[in-house]
Coordinates of C-alpha atoms in Angstrom, one line a residue:
M178 CA 84.0 103.9 167.4
I179 CA 86.3 102.0 167.0
R180 CA 89.2 103.9 165.5
L181 CA 92.5 102.3 163.9
S182 CA 95.8 103.5 163.0
G183 CA 96.6 102.5 159.1
F184 CA 99.0 100.2 160.7
A185 CA 96.7 98.5 163.0
L186 CA 94.2 97.9 160.3
L187 CA 97.3 97.0 157.1
S188 CA 99.1 94.7 159.5
G189 CA 95.6 93.0 160.2
L190 CA 94.7 93.2 156.4
L191 CA 97.4 91.1 156.0
M192 CA 97.0 88.9 159.2
A193 CA 93.6 87.3 157.8
S194 CA 94.2 87.5 153.5
A195 CA 97.2 84.7 155.2
S196 CA 95.2 83.4 157.1
C197 CA 93.6 82.2 154.4
G198 CA 94.0 77.8 153.2
S199 CA 92.3 75.8 153.9
D200 CA 89.1 74.6 152.3
G201 CA 89.0 70.8 154.1
A202 CA 90.2 68.5 150.8
K203 CA 93.4 66.7 150.6
P204 CA 95.0 67.6 148.1
V205 CA 97.3 65.2 146.1
P206 CA 100.9 66.9 147.0
P207 CA 102.8 67.2 144.1
G208 CA 105.3 63.9 143.2
H209 CA 102.5 62.1 144.8
Q210 CA 99.7 59.9 144.5
A211 CA 96.4 60.4 145.6
P212 CA 94.7 57.0 148.0
E213 CA 93.2 53.8 146.4
S214 CA 90.0 53.7 146.6
Q215 CA 87.7 51.0 144.5
G216 CA 87.2 52.2 140.4
S217 CA 89.8 54.8 140.5
L218 CA 92.7 55.9 138.6
D219 CA 95.5 56.7 140.3
L220 CA 96.5 60.6 140.3
E221 CA 99.7 62.5 140.6
T222 CA 99.6 66.1 140.8
L223 CA 101.8 68.3 138.8
V224 CA 101.3 71.2 140.1
Q225 CA 98.0 72.5 142.3
Q226 CA 98.3 76.8 143.0
S227 CA 96.8 79.7 142.8
I228 CA 98.9 82.3 140.2
P229 CA 98.3 86.0 141.5
G230 CA 97.2 88.6 138.6
Q231 CA 95.9 85.9 136.2
G232 CA 93.1 86.5 134.3
G233 CA 91.8 83.2 133.0
Q234 CA 88.4 81.1 132.4
T235 CA 87.6 77.7 133.6
V236 CA 88.9 75.1 132.5
R237 CA 88.0 71.1 132.9
E238 CA 89.8 69.3 130.4
V239 CA 91.6 66.1 129.5
I240 CA 95.0 65.9 126.9
R241 CA 95.6 62.9 126.2
D242 CA 98.6 64.1 123.3
Q243 CA 102.2 66.5 124.3
A244 CA 101.0 69.2 121.1
A245 CA 98.1 69.7 123.3
W246 CA 100.1 69.4 126.5
T247 CA 102.8 71.7 126.0
A248 CA 100.2 74.5 124.8
M249 CA 97.5 74.2 127.7
W250 CA 101.4 74.4 129.7
A251 CA 102.0 77.9 127.9
K252 CA 98.0 79.5 128.7
L253 CA 98.4 78.4 132.9
R254 CA 101.7 79.8 133.2
E255 CA 101.6 83.4 130.8
G256 CA 102.5 85.5 133.7
S257 CA 103.4 83.5 136.9
S258 CA 106.2 81.6 138.2
L259 CA 106.2 78.2 136.6
P260 CA 108.9 76.4 134.1
E261 CA 108.6 77.0 130.7
T262 CA 109.0 73.5 130.1
P263 CA 105.9 71.7 131.5
P264 CA 106.6 68.3 133.3
A265 CA 107.2 65.5 130.9
V266 CA 104.4 63.7 130.1
D267 CA 105.3 60.1 128.4
F268 CA 101.5 60.1 126.8
T269 CA 102.0 57.2 125.2
K270 CA 100.6 55.3 128.9
D271 CA 100.0 58.9 130.4
M272 CA 97.1 61.5 130.0
V273 CA 96.6 64.6 132.5
I274 CA 93.3 66.5 133.3
V275 CA 94.0 69.8 134.0
A276 CA 91.3 71.9 136.1
A277 CA 91.8 76.2 136.2
M278 CA 89.5 78.6 138.0
E279 CA 87.9 81.6 136.2
T280 CA 90.6 84.8 138.0
Q281 CA 89.1 84.4 141.8
P282 CA 89.5 87.7 144.3
C283 CA 91.3 86.6 146.8
V284 CA 92.1 83.1 147.7
S285 CA 90.6 80.1 146.5
K286 CA 91.7 76.7 145.6
V287 CA 90.7 73.7 142.9
T288 CA 91.6 70.1 143.4
V289 CA 91.0 66.6 140.8
R290 CA 89.9 65.0 143.5
S291 CA 88.9 61.5 141.4
A292 CA 88.8 59.6 138.0
V293 CA 87.5 57.3 137.6
E294 CA 87.3 54.9 134.6
S295 CA 82.4 54.0 134.4
G296 CA 80.4 52.2 131.6
G297 CA 83.0 53.5 128.9
E298 CA 84.2 56.6 129.8
L299 CA 86.1 59.2 133.0
V300 CA 84.3 60.7 135.2
V301 CA 86.8 63.2 137.2
G302 CA 85.7 64.1 140.3
I303 CA 86.4 68.0 140.9
L304 CA 86.3 70.9 144.4
E305 CA 85.8 74.3 143.6
A306 CA 86.3 76.1 146.5
P307 CA 85.5 80.0 146.0
P308 CA 87.2 82.3 148.4
A309 CA 84.1 83.2 151.2
P310 CA 82.5 86.2 151.7
N311 CA 84.8 87.3 154.1
C312 CA 87.9 87.0 153.1
V313 CA 90.1 91.0 152.1
C314 CA 92.6 90.2 149.8
F315 CA 95.3 92.5 147.8
T316 CA 95.3 90.1 144.5
A317 CA 93.1 88.6 142.3
E318 CA 94.5 85.1 142.0
R319 CA 93.1 81.7 139.5
P320 CA 93.6 78.4 141.5
I321 CA 95.2 75.6 139.3
H322 CA 95.4 71.9 139.6
V323 CA 97.0 69.7 137.3
V324 CA 97.3 65.3 137.8
R325 CA 99.3 62.9 135.2
L326 CA 97.2 59.9 136.1
R327 CA 97.2 56.6 133.4
K328 CA 96.5 56.7 130.0
V329 CA 92.4 56.4 129.4
D330 CA 90.2 56.8 126.0
G331 CA 87.0 57.3 125.3
P332 CA 84.6 60.5 126.5
A333 CA 85.4 62.4 130.2
R334 CA 83.1 64.1 132.1
F335 CA 83.0 66.5 135.6
D336 CA 81.4 66.8 137.9
V337 CA 82.1 69.7 139.8
E338 CA 81.6 70.1 143.6
R339 CA 81.0 73.5 144.8
G340 CA 82.8 74.4 148.3
Q341 CA 84.4 77.6 150.0
T342 CA 88.1 78.7 151.4
P343 CA 87.8 80.2 154.2
C344 CA 89.7 83.3 155.9

């Protein structure tokens, strides 16, 4: 039988929580564009983070006007340190894709990986990576990813792949 002091147990849990991270996806850093592949649209990350303690459901939405963007930003920033004013978007030429996972019990990540105009529709590739079963965390969080891209008409279809965020 192994006995751990309270300090050793807490230290171990904190190190396990801090080691949680990469899901193997290549995120698009804020202010940068994703590498362009044939037929895909350039994506620019406006924000990608997990918001500790934020409640919420899954969001997969294309925003094509300022009023919808302002309303969505207000929902995304609830209980977070995100700025009150949303990032500037010129909706005459650009639009925004918002992906958010429902609140997760531990470290997790969502990534908008691609956007392709195909057959009159926009096909958006998303990777959702909830926590691995062995993760131990102290705070639930809600992962979000918001990208800007060239405005495209037509309906959007979201192709979602499930991954896993290791600890």
